[in-house]
XYZ file of C-alpha atoms in Angstrom:
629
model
C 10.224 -8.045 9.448
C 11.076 -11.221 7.325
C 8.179 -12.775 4.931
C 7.736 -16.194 5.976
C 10.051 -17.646 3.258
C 10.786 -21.760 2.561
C 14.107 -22.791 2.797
C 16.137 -26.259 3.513
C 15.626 -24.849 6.906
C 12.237 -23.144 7.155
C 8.727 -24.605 6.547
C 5.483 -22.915 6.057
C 1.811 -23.442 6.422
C -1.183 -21.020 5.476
C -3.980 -20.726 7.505
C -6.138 -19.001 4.887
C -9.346 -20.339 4.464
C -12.529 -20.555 6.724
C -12.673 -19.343 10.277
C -15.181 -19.260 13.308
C -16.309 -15.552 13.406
C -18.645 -13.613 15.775
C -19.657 -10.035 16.214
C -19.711 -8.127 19.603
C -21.289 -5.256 19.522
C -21.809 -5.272 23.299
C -18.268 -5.664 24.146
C -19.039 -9.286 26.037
C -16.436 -11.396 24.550
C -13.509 -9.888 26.651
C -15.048 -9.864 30.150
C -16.398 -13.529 28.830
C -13.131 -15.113 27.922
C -14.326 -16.255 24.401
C -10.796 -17.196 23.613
C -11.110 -20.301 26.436
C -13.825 -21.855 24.634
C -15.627 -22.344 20.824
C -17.134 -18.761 19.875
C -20.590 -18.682 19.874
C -23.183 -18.982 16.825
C -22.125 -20.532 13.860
C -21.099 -18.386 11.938
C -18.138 -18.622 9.174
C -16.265 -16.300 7.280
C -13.405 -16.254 4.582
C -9.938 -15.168 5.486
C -8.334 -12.819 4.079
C -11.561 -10.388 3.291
C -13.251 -8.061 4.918
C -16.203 -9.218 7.432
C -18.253 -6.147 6.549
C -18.186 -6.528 3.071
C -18.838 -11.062 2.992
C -21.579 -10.440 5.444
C -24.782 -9.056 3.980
C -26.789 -6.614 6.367
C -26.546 -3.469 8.055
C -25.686 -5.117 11.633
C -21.803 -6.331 10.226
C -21.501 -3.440 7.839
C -22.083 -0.824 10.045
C -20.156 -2.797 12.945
C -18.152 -0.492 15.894
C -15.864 -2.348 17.558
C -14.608 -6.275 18.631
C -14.941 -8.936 15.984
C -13.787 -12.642 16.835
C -11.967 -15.048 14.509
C -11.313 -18.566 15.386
C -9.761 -21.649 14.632
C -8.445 -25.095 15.144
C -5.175 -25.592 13.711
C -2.874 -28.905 13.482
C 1.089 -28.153 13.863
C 2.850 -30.818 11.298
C 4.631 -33.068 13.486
C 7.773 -32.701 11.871
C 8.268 -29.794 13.665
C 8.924 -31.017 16.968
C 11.961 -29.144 18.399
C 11.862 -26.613 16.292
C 10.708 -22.276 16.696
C 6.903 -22.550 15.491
C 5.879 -18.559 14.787
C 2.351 -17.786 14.011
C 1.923 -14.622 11.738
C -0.210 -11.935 10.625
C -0.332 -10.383 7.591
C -2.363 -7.676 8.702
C -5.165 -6.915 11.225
C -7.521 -4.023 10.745
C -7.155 -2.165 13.003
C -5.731 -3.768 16.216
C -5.593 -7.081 17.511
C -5.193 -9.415 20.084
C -4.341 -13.053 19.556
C -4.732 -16.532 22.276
C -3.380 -19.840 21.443
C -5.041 -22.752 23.623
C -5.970 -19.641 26.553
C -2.524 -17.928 26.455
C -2.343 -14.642 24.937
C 0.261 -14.276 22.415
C 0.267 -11.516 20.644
C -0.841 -7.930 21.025
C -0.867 -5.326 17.970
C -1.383 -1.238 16.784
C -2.321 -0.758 13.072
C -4.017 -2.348 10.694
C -1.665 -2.649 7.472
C 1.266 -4.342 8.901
C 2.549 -8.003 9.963
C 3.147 -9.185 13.087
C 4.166 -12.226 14.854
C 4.699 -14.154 17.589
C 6.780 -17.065 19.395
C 4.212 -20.146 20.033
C 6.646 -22.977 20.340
C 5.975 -23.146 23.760
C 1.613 -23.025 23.814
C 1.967 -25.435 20.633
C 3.216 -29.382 20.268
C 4.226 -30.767 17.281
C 1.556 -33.162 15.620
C -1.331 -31.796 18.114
C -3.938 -29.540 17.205
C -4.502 -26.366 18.734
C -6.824 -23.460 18.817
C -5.953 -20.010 17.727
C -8.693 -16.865 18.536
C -8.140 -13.233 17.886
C -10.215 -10.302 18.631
C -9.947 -7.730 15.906
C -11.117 -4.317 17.343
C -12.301 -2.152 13.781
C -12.286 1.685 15.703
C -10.406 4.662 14.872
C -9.672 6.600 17.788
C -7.478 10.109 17.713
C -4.190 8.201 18.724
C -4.745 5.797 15.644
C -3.340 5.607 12.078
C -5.878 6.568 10.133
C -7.330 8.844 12.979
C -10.929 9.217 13.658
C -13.206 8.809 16.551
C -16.496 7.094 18.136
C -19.621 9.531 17.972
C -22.297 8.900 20.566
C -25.976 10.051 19.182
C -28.772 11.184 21.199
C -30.848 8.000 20.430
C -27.636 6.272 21.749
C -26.016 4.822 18.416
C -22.657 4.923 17.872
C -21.176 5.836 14.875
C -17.608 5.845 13.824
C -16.427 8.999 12.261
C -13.206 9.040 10.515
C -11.378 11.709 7.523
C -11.093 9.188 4.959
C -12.192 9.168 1.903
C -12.933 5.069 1.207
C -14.522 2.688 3.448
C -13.362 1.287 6.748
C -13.396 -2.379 5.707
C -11.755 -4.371 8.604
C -10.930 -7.663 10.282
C -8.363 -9.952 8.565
C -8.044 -8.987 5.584
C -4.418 -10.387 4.672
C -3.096 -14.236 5.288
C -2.545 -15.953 8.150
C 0.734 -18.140 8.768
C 2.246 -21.142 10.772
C 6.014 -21.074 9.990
C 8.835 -22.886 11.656
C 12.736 -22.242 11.667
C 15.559 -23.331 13.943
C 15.815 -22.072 17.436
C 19.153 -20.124 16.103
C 17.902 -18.510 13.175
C 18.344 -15.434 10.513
C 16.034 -12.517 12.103
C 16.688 -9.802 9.909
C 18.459 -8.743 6.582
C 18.675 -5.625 4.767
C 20.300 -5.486 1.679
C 21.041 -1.601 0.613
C 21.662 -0.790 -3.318
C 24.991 0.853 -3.008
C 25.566 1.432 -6.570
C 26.147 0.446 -10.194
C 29.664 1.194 -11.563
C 29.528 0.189 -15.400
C 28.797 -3.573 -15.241
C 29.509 -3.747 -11.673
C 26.611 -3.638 -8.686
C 27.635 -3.222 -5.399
C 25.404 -3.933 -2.426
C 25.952 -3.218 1.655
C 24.230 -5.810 3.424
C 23.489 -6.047 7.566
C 22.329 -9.550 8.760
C 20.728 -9.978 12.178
C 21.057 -13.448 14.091
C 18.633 -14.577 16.908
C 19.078 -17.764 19.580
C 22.703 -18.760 20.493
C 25.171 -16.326 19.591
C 28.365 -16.440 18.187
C 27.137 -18.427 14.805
C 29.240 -17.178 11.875
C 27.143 -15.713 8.695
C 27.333 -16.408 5.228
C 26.241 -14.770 2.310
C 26.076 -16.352 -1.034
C 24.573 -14.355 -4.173
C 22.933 -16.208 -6.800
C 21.383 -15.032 -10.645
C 17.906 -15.016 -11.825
C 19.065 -18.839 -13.031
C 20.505 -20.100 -9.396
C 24.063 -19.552 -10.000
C 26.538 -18.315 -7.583
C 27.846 -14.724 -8.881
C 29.293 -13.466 -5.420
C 29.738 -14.289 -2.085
C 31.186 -13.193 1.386
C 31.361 -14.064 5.120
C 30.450 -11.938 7.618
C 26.554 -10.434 9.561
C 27.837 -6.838 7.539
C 29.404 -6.302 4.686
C 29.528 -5.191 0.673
C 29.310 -7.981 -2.071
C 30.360 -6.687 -5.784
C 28.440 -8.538 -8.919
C 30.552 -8.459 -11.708
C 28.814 -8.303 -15.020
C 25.281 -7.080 -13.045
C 22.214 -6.822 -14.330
C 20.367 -4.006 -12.822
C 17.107 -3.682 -12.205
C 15.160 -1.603 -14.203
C 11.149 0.139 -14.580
C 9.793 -2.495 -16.981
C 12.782 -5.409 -16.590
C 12.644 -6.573 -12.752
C 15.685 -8.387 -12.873
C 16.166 -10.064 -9.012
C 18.764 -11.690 -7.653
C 18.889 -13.960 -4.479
C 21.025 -13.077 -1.118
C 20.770 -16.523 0.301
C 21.903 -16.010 4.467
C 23.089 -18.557 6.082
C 24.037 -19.321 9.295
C 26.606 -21.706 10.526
C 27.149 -24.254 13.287
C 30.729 -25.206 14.512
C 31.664 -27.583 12.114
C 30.385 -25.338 9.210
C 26.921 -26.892 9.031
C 23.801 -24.895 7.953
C 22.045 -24.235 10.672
C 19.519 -21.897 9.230
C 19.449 -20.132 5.776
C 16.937 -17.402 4.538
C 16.232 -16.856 0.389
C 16.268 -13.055 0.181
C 15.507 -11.710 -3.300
C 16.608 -7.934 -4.037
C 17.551 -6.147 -6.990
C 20.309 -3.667 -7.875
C 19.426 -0.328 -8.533
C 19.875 3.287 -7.776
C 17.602 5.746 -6.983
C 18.127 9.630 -6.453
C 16.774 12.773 -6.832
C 18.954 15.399 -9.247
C 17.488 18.594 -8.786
C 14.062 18.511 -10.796
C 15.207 14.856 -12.149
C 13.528 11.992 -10.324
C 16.681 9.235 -11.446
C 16.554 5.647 -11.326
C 19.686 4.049 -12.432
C 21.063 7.157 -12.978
C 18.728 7.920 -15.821
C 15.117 10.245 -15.803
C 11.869 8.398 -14.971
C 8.729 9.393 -15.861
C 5.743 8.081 -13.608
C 2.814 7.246 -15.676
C -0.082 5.447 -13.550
C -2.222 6.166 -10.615
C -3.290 6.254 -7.149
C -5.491 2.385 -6.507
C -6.985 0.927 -3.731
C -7.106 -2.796 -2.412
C -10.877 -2.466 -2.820
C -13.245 -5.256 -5.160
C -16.676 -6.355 -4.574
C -17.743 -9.177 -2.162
C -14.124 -9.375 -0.017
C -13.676 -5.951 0.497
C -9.868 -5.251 0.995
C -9.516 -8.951 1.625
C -6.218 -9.742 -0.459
C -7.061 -11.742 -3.734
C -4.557 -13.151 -6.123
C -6.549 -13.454 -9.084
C -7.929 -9.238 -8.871
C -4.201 -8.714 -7.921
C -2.715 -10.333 -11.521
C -5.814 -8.765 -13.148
C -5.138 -5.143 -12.107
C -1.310 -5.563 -12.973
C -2.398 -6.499 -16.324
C -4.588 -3.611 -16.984
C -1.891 -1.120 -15.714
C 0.794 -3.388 -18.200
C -2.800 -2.488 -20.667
C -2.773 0.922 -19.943
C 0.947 1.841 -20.248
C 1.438 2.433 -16.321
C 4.946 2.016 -15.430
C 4.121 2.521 -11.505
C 1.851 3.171 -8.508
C 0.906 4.966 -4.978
C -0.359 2.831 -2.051
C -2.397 4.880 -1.636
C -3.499 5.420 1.447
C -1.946 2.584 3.724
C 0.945 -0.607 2.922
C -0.688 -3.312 0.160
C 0.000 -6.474 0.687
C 3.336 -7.399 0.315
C 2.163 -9.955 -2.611
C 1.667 -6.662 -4.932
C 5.328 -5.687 -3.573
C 6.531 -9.325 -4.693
C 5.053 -9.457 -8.089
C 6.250 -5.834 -8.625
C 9.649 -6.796 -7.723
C 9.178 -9.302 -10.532
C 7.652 -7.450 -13.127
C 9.154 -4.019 -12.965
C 6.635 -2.116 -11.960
C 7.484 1.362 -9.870
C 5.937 1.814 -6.762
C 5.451 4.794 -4.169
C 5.100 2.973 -0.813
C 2.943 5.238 1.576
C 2.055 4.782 5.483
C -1.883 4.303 6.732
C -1.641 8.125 7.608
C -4.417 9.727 5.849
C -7.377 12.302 7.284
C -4.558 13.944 9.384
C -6.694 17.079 8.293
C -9.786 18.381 9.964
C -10.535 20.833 7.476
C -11.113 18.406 4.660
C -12.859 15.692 6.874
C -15.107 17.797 9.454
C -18.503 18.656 8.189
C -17.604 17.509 4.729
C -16.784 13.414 4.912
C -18.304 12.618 8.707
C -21.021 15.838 9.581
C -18.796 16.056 13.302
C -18.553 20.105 12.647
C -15.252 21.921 12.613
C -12.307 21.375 14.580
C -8.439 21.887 14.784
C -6.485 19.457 13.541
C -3.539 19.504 16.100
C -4.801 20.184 19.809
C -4.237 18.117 22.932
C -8.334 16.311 22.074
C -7.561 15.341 18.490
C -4.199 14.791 16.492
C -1.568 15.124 19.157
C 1.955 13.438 20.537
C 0.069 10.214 20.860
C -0.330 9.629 17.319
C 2.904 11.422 15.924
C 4.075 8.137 18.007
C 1.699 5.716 16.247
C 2.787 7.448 13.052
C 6.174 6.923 14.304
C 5.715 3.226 14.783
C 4.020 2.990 11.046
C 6.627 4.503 9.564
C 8.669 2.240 11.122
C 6.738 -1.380 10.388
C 6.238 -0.193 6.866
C 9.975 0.287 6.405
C 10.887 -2.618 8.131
C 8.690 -4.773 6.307
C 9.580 -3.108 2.778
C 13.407 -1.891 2.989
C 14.329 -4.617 0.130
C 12.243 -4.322 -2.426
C 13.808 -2.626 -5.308
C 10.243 -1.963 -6.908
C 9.709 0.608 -3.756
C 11.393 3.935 -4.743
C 9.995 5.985 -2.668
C 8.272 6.772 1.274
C 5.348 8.598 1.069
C 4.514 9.179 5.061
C 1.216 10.926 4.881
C -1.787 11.642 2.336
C -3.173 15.275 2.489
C -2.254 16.362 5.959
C -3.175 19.864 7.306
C 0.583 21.551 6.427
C -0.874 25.260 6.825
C -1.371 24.995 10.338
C 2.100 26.146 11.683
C 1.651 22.894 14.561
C 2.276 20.916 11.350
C 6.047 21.634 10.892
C 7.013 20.269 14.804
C 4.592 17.123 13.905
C 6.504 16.039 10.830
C 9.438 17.123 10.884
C 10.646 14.397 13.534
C 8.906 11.970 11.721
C 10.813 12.881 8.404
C 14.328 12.430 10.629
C 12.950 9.059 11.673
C 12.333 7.924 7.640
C 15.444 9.078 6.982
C 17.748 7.694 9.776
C 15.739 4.027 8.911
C 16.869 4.006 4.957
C 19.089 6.900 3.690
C 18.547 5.112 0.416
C 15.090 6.443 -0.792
C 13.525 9.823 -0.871
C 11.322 11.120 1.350
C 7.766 12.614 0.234
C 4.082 12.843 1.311
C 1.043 13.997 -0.896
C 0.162 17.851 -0.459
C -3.681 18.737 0.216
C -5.463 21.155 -2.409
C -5.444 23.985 -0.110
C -2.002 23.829 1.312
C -0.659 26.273 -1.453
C 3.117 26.983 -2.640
C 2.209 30.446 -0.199
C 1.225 28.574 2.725
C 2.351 25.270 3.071
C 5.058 25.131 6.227
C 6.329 21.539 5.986
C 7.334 21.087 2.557
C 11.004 21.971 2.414
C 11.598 18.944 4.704
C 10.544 16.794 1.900
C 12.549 15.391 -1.372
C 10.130 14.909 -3.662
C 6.603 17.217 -4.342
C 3.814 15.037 -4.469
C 0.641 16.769 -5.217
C -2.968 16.216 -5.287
C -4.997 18.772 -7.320
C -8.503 18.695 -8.803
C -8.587 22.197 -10.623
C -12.080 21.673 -13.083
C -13.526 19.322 -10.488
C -13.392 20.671 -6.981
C -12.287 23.957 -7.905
C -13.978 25.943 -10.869
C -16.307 22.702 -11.458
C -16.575 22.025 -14.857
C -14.559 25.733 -16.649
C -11.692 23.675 -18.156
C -10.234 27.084 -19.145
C -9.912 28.941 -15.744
C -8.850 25.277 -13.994
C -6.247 25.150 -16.724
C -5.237 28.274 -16.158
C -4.851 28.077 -12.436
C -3.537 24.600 -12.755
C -0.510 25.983 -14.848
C 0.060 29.138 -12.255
C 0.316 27.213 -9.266
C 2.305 24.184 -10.621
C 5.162 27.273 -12.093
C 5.335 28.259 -8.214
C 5.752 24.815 -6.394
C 8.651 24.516 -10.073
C 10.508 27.349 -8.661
C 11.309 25.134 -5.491
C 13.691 23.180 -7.728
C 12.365 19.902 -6.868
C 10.516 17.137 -8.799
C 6.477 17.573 -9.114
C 4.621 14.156 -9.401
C 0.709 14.929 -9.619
C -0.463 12.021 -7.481
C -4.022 12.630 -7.473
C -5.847 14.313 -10.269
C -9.273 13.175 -11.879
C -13.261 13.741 -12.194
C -16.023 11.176 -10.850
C -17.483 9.779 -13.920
C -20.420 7.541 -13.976
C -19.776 4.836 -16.683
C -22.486 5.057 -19.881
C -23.478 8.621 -18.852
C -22.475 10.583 -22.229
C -23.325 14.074 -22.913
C -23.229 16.145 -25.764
C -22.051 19.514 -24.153
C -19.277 16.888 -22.129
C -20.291 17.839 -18.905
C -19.230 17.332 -15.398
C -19.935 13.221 -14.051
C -20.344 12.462 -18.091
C -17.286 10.021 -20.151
C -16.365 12.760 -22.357
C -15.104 15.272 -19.517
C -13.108 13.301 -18.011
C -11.475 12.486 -21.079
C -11.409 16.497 -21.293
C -10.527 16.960 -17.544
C -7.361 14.582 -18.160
C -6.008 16.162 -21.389
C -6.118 19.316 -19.802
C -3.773 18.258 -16.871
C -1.267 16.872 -19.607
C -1.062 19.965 -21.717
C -0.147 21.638 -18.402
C 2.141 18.829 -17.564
C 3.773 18.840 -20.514
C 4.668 22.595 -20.380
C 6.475 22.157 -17.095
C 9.653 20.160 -17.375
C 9.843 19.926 -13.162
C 6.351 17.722 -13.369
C 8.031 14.277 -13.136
C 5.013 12.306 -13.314
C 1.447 11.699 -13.218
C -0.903 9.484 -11.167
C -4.843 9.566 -11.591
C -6.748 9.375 -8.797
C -8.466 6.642 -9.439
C -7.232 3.216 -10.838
C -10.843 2.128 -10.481
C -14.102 3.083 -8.773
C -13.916 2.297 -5.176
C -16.093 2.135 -1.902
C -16.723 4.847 0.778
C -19.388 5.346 2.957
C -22.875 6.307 1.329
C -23.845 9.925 0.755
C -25.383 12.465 -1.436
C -21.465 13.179 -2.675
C -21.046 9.380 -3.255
C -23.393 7.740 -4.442
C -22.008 3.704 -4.625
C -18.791 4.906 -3.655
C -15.541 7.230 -5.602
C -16.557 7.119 -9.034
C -13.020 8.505 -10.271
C -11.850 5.661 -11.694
C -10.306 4.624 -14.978
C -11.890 1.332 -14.407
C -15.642 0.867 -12.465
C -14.999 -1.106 -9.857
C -15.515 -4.553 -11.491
C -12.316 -3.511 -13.930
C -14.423 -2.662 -17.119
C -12.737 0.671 -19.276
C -14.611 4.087 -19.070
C -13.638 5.808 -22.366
C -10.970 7.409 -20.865
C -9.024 4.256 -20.678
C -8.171 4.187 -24.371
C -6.911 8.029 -24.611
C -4.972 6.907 -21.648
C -3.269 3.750 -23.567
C -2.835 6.227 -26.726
C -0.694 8.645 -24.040
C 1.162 6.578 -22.269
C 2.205 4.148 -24.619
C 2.844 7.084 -27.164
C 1.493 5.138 -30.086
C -1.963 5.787 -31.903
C -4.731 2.777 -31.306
C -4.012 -0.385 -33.213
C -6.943 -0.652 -35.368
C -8.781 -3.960 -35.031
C -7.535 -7.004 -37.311
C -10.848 -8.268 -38.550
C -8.447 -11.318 -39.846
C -7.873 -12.486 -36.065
C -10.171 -15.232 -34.422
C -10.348 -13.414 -31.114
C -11.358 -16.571 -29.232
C -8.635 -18.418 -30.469
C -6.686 -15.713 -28.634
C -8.115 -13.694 -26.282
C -5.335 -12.591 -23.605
C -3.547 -10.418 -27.024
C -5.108 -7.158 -26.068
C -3.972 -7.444 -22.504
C -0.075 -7.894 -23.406
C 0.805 -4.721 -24.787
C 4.277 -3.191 -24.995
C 6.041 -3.233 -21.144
C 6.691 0.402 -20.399
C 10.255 0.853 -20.017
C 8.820 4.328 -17.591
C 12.277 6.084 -19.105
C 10.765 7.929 -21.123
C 7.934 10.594 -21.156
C 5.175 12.064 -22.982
C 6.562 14.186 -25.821
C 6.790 17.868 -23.914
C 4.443 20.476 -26.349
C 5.551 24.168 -26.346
């Protein structure tokens, strides 16, 4: 799905701001109709963010169910004539959407856009009223699964396999866009290859409204000047004298689409940027540009204080300058699609990411009794994971790749995080799905991030897969706080998954650390072990040459739901949860930029300058940490 782009052709409009909002915990506003009149109370809240982290109190954070958003909107009356769309960003977790009292729209998962046709509920100049219902459950047929407990006293509570909290409603923008009736619907532009100084791309171009309208395709430099061209909905451009794309250096260049009337008029024309570069898998090599990469960086979480996972520009810049800090070269999504901003400014800024699908807590064994207090259950069986969400798992995989297929930063499809792969029912669940990635894009490998139990000995799914992606917490989970035997086991079980012959990224690794608490014998939850707890990972690491990269689990502290385990949420992060360092942030710089700490210049005015510390080197991700014998 296109991002509502601006073009000679195409205007846009945000609707972010403040909206109408009510709760519905008795499930009234359907039966009522809400959408044919004002919703009542009075209350307001932000969008994007999430409703039940703005809204103080128990009653909207603890909230099962329908939520109502609403708003009067004016259509500029320059549009008159023209296809007015009304878009999504996201809506967690389903969604229904009225203009005036016509339904619209109708949407499945909560990470991914969608869209619909209102030209015909909507006049140009007029002002009209928009209402969705956002419904927040997880139910067994949902990505992420989960389901609605009943308690004796009557309560519901929502019970899901997740580890982070179930912050819903609209958490991503809202758009009014407007393009001619016979317009650009869909381009994909495929990195083909780089032959010395020459890129060549394949690119597909899909044409709604009248047919018949011939396509062109113009390519144009970082600068705006034409470096290629060709006519044609399908074909292969060269660049002479390219300049790829690189970790570190996102060089983009601009496919500008057009469509043409009879006379050779624009009728339409869509801005889409891309960049050129390869990516492949060579054996234990994970190559980009035909060259090793290293992933340094970690597993985050569209999570901050007050809006939830509501998107924010200014925490979005913030975090990409304390990875750029840090020495990251890249990151997992984990667990569901980010907004496609992060994808945009990665694109621009070089910055590697692993995309991944909403399809975590596909594993009983983890979540039951341990996360949600349900008791145990099978994970695949006709009353929990089953053929009805392998198809909404389908459709994810789909919408994710549809929404994501050209950005160069994206390297890589992660379609599930910690699945149950030692039941044998997990090969015939995921092996279709695997066909499906690969049939969509050919161009990118294929991986999904292995649970702690689902060993080199009995894991059944992993063969399918292109890259090993695993999540281990050996001296945290396992032998809690014995560095030596988690070491030790650490190394022997990383030397089996090596024999496969495939690349090993370590995408979740780490120790809950509770910022200030120090210790002397550097134990468990203290600074100084996870310091400890990290450097013993990288010895390991370093030893193995098929361990292709490493991603901490966590960027920074983030929220789950309360317990005796968590206690004000995931405390594994580099970061707390307001972005200030633990010490471990510092031995991380010292790694990953592969230099010893600049001592302090005691000559410097700092307030004269105070964004220096945050610049940095740019890793170049090429290279990695020096391997020890």
């Amino acid at each position: 799905m296109l991002s509502p782009r601006e073009s000679a052709t195409r205007e846009r409009v945000s609707l972010d701001g403040l909206w109408r909002f009510a709760l519905d915990p008795e499930g009234r506003g359907r039966s009522e109709r809400w959408w044919t009149d004002e919703l009542p109370g009075d209350v307001e809240v932000p969008v994007p963010a999430s409703f039940n982290a703005v809204l103080p109190g128990r009653e909207s954070h603890d909230h099962i169910g329908d939520v109502w958003y609403q708003r009067v909107v004016r259509v500029p009356r320059g549009w008159d004539g023209e296809r007015i769309v009304l878009r999504l960003d996201a809506a967690t977790h389903r969604a229904v959407v009225w203009v005036s009292d016509t339904q619209v729209a109708e949407h499945e998962g909560g990470y991914t856009p969608f869209e619909a046709d209102i030209s015909e509920q909507v006049r140009a100049g007029e002002p009209v009223r928009v209402t969705v219902v956002v419904n927040t459950e997880l139910h067994w047929d949902s990505i992420p699964p989960g389901f609605v407990q009943e308690l004796e006293d009557g309560r519901l509570l929502q019970q899901y396999f997740q580890d982070f909290f179930n912050y819903a409603g609209l958490n991503r923008s809202v758009w009014l866009y407007v393009t001619p009736r016979t317009h650009v619907d869909d381009v994909t532009v495929a990195t083909t290859g780089i032959d010395g100084d020459t890129g060549t791309i394949d690119y597909r171009v899909a044409v709604a409204g009248d047919g018949g309208h011939p396509v062109r395709v113009v390519v144009r430099d970082a600068g705006g000047a034409e470096v290629a061209r060709a006519d044609g909905a399908e074909g292969t451009v060269r660049i002479e004298g390219v300049q790829p794309w690189r970790p570190g250096a996102g060089y983009l260049y601009t496919l500008e689409v057009a469509v043409l009337g009879a006379d050779g008029e624009v009728v339409d024309v869509y801005p889409q940027p891309f960049g050129v570069r390869t990516v492949a898998v060579d054996g234990t090599r994970f190559l980009i540009n035909g060259e090793p990469f290293y992933f340094t960086g970690f597993g985050k979480h569209e999570d901050f204080p007050v809006h939830g996972r509501g998107f924010d520009p200014a925490a979005m810049v913030h975090d990409f300058h304390l990875l750029r800090w840090i020495g990251a070269n890249s990151f997992r999504t984990s667990h569901y699609p980010y907004d496609e901003a992060f994808l945009d400014y990665a694109d621009r800024h070089g910055v590697v990411v692993m995309d991944e699908t909403a399809a975590v807590g596909l594993n009983l064994d983890t979540g039951a009794g341990v996360l949600n207090q349900a008791g145990p259950m099978e994970t695949y069986s006709d009353s929990t994971i089953d053929a009805r969400t392998q198809e909404t798992h389908r459709q994810a995989i789909r919408e994710l790749i549809a929404r994501d297929k050209n950005h160069p930063c994206v390297v890589l499809w992660s379609i599930a995080n910690e699945p149950d792969t030692v039941s044998p029912a997990a090969r015939p669940y995921f092996e279709p799905l695997v066909a499906e990635t690969r049939r969509l894009d050919p161009t990118r490998p294929v991986a999904f991030a292995n649970f702690l139990k689902a060993t080199p000995d009995l894991d059944v799914i992993s063969d399918l897969f292109d890259v090993l992606l695993l999540n281990r917490y050996y001296g945290w989970y396992v032998q809690t706080g014995d560095l030596v035997a988690a070491e030790r086991l650490l190394e022997g079980e990383l030397r089996e998954w090596a024999e496969r012959g495939k690349p090993i990224v370590m995408t979740e690794y780490g120790a809950d650390t509770q910022p200030g608490l120090h210790s002397m014998l550097r134990e468990p939850w203290s600074e100084e072990f996870q310091i400890d707890l990290l450097a013993m990972y990288h010895r390991v690491f370093d030893r193995i040459d098929a361990v292709v990269g490493e991603h901490i689990w966590n960027f920074a502290d983030f929220a789950t739901r309360a317990g005796i385990s968590r206690v004000d949420g995931n405390k594994k992060g580099i970061f707390t949860r307001d972005r200030r360092p633990k010490s471990s942030a510092q031995a991380l710089r010292q790694r990953w930029h592969g230099t010893e700490e600049p001592q302090p210049d005691t000559t410097r005015n700092v307030q004269q300058d105070p964004q220096q510390d945050l610049q940095g080197d740019v890793p170049q991700g090429v290279q990695q940490p020096a391997r020890q014998a």
